[in-house]
Tab-separated table of C-alpha atoms in Angstrom:
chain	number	residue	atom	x	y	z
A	1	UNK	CA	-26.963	-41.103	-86.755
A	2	UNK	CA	-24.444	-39.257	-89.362
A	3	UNK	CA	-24.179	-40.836	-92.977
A	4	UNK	CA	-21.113	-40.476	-95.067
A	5	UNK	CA	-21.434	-40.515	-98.399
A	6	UNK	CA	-18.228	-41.216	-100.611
A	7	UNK	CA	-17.530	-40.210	-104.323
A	8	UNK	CA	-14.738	-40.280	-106.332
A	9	UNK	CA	-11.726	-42.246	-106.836
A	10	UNK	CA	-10.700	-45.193	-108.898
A	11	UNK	CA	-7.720	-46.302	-111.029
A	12	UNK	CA	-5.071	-44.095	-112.458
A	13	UNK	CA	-1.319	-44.096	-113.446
A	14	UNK	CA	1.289	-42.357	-111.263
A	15	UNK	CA	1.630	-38.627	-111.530
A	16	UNK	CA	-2.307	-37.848	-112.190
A	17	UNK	CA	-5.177	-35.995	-109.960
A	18	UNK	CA	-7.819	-37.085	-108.227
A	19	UNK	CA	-10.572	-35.468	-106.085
A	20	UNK	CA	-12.613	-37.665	-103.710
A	21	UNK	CA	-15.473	-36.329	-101.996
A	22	UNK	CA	-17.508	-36.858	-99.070
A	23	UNK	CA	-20.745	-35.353	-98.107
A	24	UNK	CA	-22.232	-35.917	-94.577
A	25	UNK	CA	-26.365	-36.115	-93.978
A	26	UNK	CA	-28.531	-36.753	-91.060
A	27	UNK	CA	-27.262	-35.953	-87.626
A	28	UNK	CA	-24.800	-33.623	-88.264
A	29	UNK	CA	-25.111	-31.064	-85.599
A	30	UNK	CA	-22.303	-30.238	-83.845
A	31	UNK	CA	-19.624	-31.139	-86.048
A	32	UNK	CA	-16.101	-29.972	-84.758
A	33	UNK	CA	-14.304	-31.585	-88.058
A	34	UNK	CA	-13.882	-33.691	-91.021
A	35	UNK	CA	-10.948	-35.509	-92.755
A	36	UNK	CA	-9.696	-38.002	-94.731
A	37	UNK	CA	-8.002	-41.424	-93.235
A	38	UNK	CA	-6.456	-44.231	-95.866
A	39	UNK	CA	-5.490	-47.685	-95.218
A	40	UNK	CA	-3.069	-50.159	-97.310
A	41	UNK	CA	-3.713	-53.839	-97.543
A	42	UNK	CA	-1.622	-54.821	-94.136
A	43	UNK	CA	-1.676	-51.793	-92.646
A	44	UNK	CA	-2.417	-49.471	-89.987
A	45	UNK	CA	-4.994	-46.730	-91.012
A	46	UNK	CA	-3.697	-43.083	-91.233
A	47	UNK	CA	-4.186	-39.782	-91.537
A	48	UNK	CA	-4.284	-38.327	-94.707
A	49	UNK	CA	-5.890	-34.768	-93.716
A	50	UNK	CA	-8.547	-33.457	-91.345
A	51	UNK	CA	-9.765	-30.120	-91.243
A	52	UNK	CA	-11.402	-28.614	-87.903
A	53	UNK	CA	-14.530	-25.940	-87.770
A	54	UNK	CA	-12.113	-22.775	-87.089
A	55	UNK	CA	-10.067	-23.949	-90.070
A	56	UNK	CA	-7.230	-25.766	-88.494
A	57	UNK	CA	-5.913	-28.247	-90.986
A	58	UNK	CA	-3.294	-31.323	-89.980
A	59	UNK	CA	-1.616	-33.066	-93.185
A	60	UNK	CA	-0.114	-36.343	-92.542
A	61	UNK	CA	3.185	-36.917	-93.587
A	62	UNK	CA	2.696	-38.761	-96.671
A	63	UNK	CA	0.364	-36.145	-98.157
A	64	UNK	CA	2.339	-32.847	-97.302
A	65	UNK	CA	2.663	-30.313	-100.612
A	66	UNK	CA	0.574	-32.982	-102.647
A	67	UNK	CA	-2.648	-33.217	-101.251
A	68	UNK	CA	-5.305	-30.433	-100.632
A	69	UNK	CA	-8.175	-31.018	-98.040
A	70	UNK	CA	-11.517	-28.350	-98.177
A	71	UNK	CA	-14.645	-28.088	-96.812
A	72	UNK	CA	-17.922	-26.775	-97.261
A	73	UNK	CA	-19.331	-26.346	-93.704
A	74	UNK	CA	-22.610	-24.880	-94.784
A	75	UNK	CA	-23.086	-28.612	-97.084
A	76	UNK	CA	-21.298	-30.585	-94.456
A	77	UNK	CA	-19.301	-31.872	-97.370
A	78	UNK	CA	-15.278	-32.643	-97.701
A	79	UNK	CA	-12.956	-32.546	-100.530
A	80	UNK	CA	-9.443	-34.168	-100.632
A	81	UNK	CA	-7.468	-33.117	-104.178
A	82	UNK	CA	-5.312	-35.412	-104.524
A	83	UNK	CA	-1.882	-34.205	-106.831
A	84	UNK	CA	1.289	-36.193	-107.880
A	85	UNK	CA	0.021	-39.494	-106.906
A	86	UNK	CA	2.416	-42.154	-106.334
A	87	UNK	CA	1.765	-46.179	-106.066
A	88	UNK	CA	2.113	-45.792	-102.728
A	89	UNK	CA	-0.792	-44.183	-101.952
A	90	UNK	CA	-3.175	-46.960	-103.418
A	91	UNK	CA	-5.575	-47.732	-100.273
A	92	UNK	CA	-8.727	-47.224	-99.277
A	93	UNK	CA	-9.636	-44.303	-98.305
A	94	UNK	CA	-12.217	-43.579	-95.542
A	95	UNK	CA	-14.223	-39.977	-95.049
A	96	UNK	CA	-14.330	-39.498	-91.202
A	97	UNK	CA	-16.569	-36.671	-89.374
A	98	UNK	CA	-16.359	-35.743	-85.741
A	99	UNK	CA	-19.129	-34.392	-83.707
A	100	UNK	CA	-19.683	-33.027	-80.486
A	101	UNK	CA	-22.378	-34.713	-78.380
A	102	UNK	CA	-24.287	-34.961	-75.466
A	103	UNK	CA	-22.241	-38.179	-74.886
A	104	UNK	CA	-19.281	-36.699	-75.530
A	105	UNK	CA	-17.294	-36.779	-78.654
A	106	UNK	CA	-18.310	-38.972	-81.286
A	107	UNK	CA	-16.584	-40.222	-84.743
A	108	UNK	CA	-18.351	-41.672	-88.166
A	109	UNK	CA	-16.888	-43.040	-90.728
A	110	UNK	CA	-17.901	-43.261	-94.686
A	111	UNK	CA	-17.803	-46.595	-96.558
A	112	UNK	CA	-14.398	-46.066	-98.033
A	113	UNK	CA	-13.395	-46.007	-101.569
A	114	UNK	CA	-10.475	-47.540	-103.636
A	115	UNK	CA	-7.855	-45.612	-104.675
A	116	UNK	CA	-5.145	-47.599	-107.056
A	117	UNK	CA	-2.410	-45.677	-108.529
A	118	UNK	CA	-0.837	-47.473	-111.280
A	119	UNK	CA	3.294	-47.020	-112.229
């Protein structure tokens, strides 16, 4: 079993920074990537960034030229900076980790943590 452990995050007004973090612990051999999802009150969950092994990053739409994902591989920890936030992008947001497994390919998730932007 992988455990995700999320910090950061909380209330602030539009336009401000904020830098969630998310450091994985127990089985976390074979990890092939890490990322952030978010999801709205009545709304699908989506991708927010995810970063692979080799460095291949994917931005979702909503968080192209605002938001900066990063990783330390050797602490099996993830960073999302988060720049220019906007009310919309009050959710929660949920560390996720992908490992590859005897059983194939297998996902975690952390617990999630609010983020409220405020206009």
């Amino acid at each position: 079993q992988v455990q995700l452990v999320q910090s950061g995050g909380g209330l602030v007004q539009a336009g401000e920074s904020l830098r969630l973090s998310c450091e994985a612990s127990g089985s976390t051999f074979g990890v092939t990537a890490m990322g952030w999802f978010r999801q709205a009150p009545g709304k699908q969950r989506e991708l927010v960034a995810i970063q692979s092994n080799n460095g291949e990053t994917t931005v979702g739409e909503s968080a192209k030229g605002r938001f900066a994902i990063s990783r330390d591989i050797a602490k099996n920890t993830v960073y999302l900076q988060m720049n220019g936030l906007k009310v919309g992008d009050s959710a929660v947001y949920y560390c996720y980790i992908q490992r590859s497994t005897s059983h194939g390919l297998q996902s975690s998730w952390g617990q999630g943590t609010q983020v409220t932007v405020d206009s």
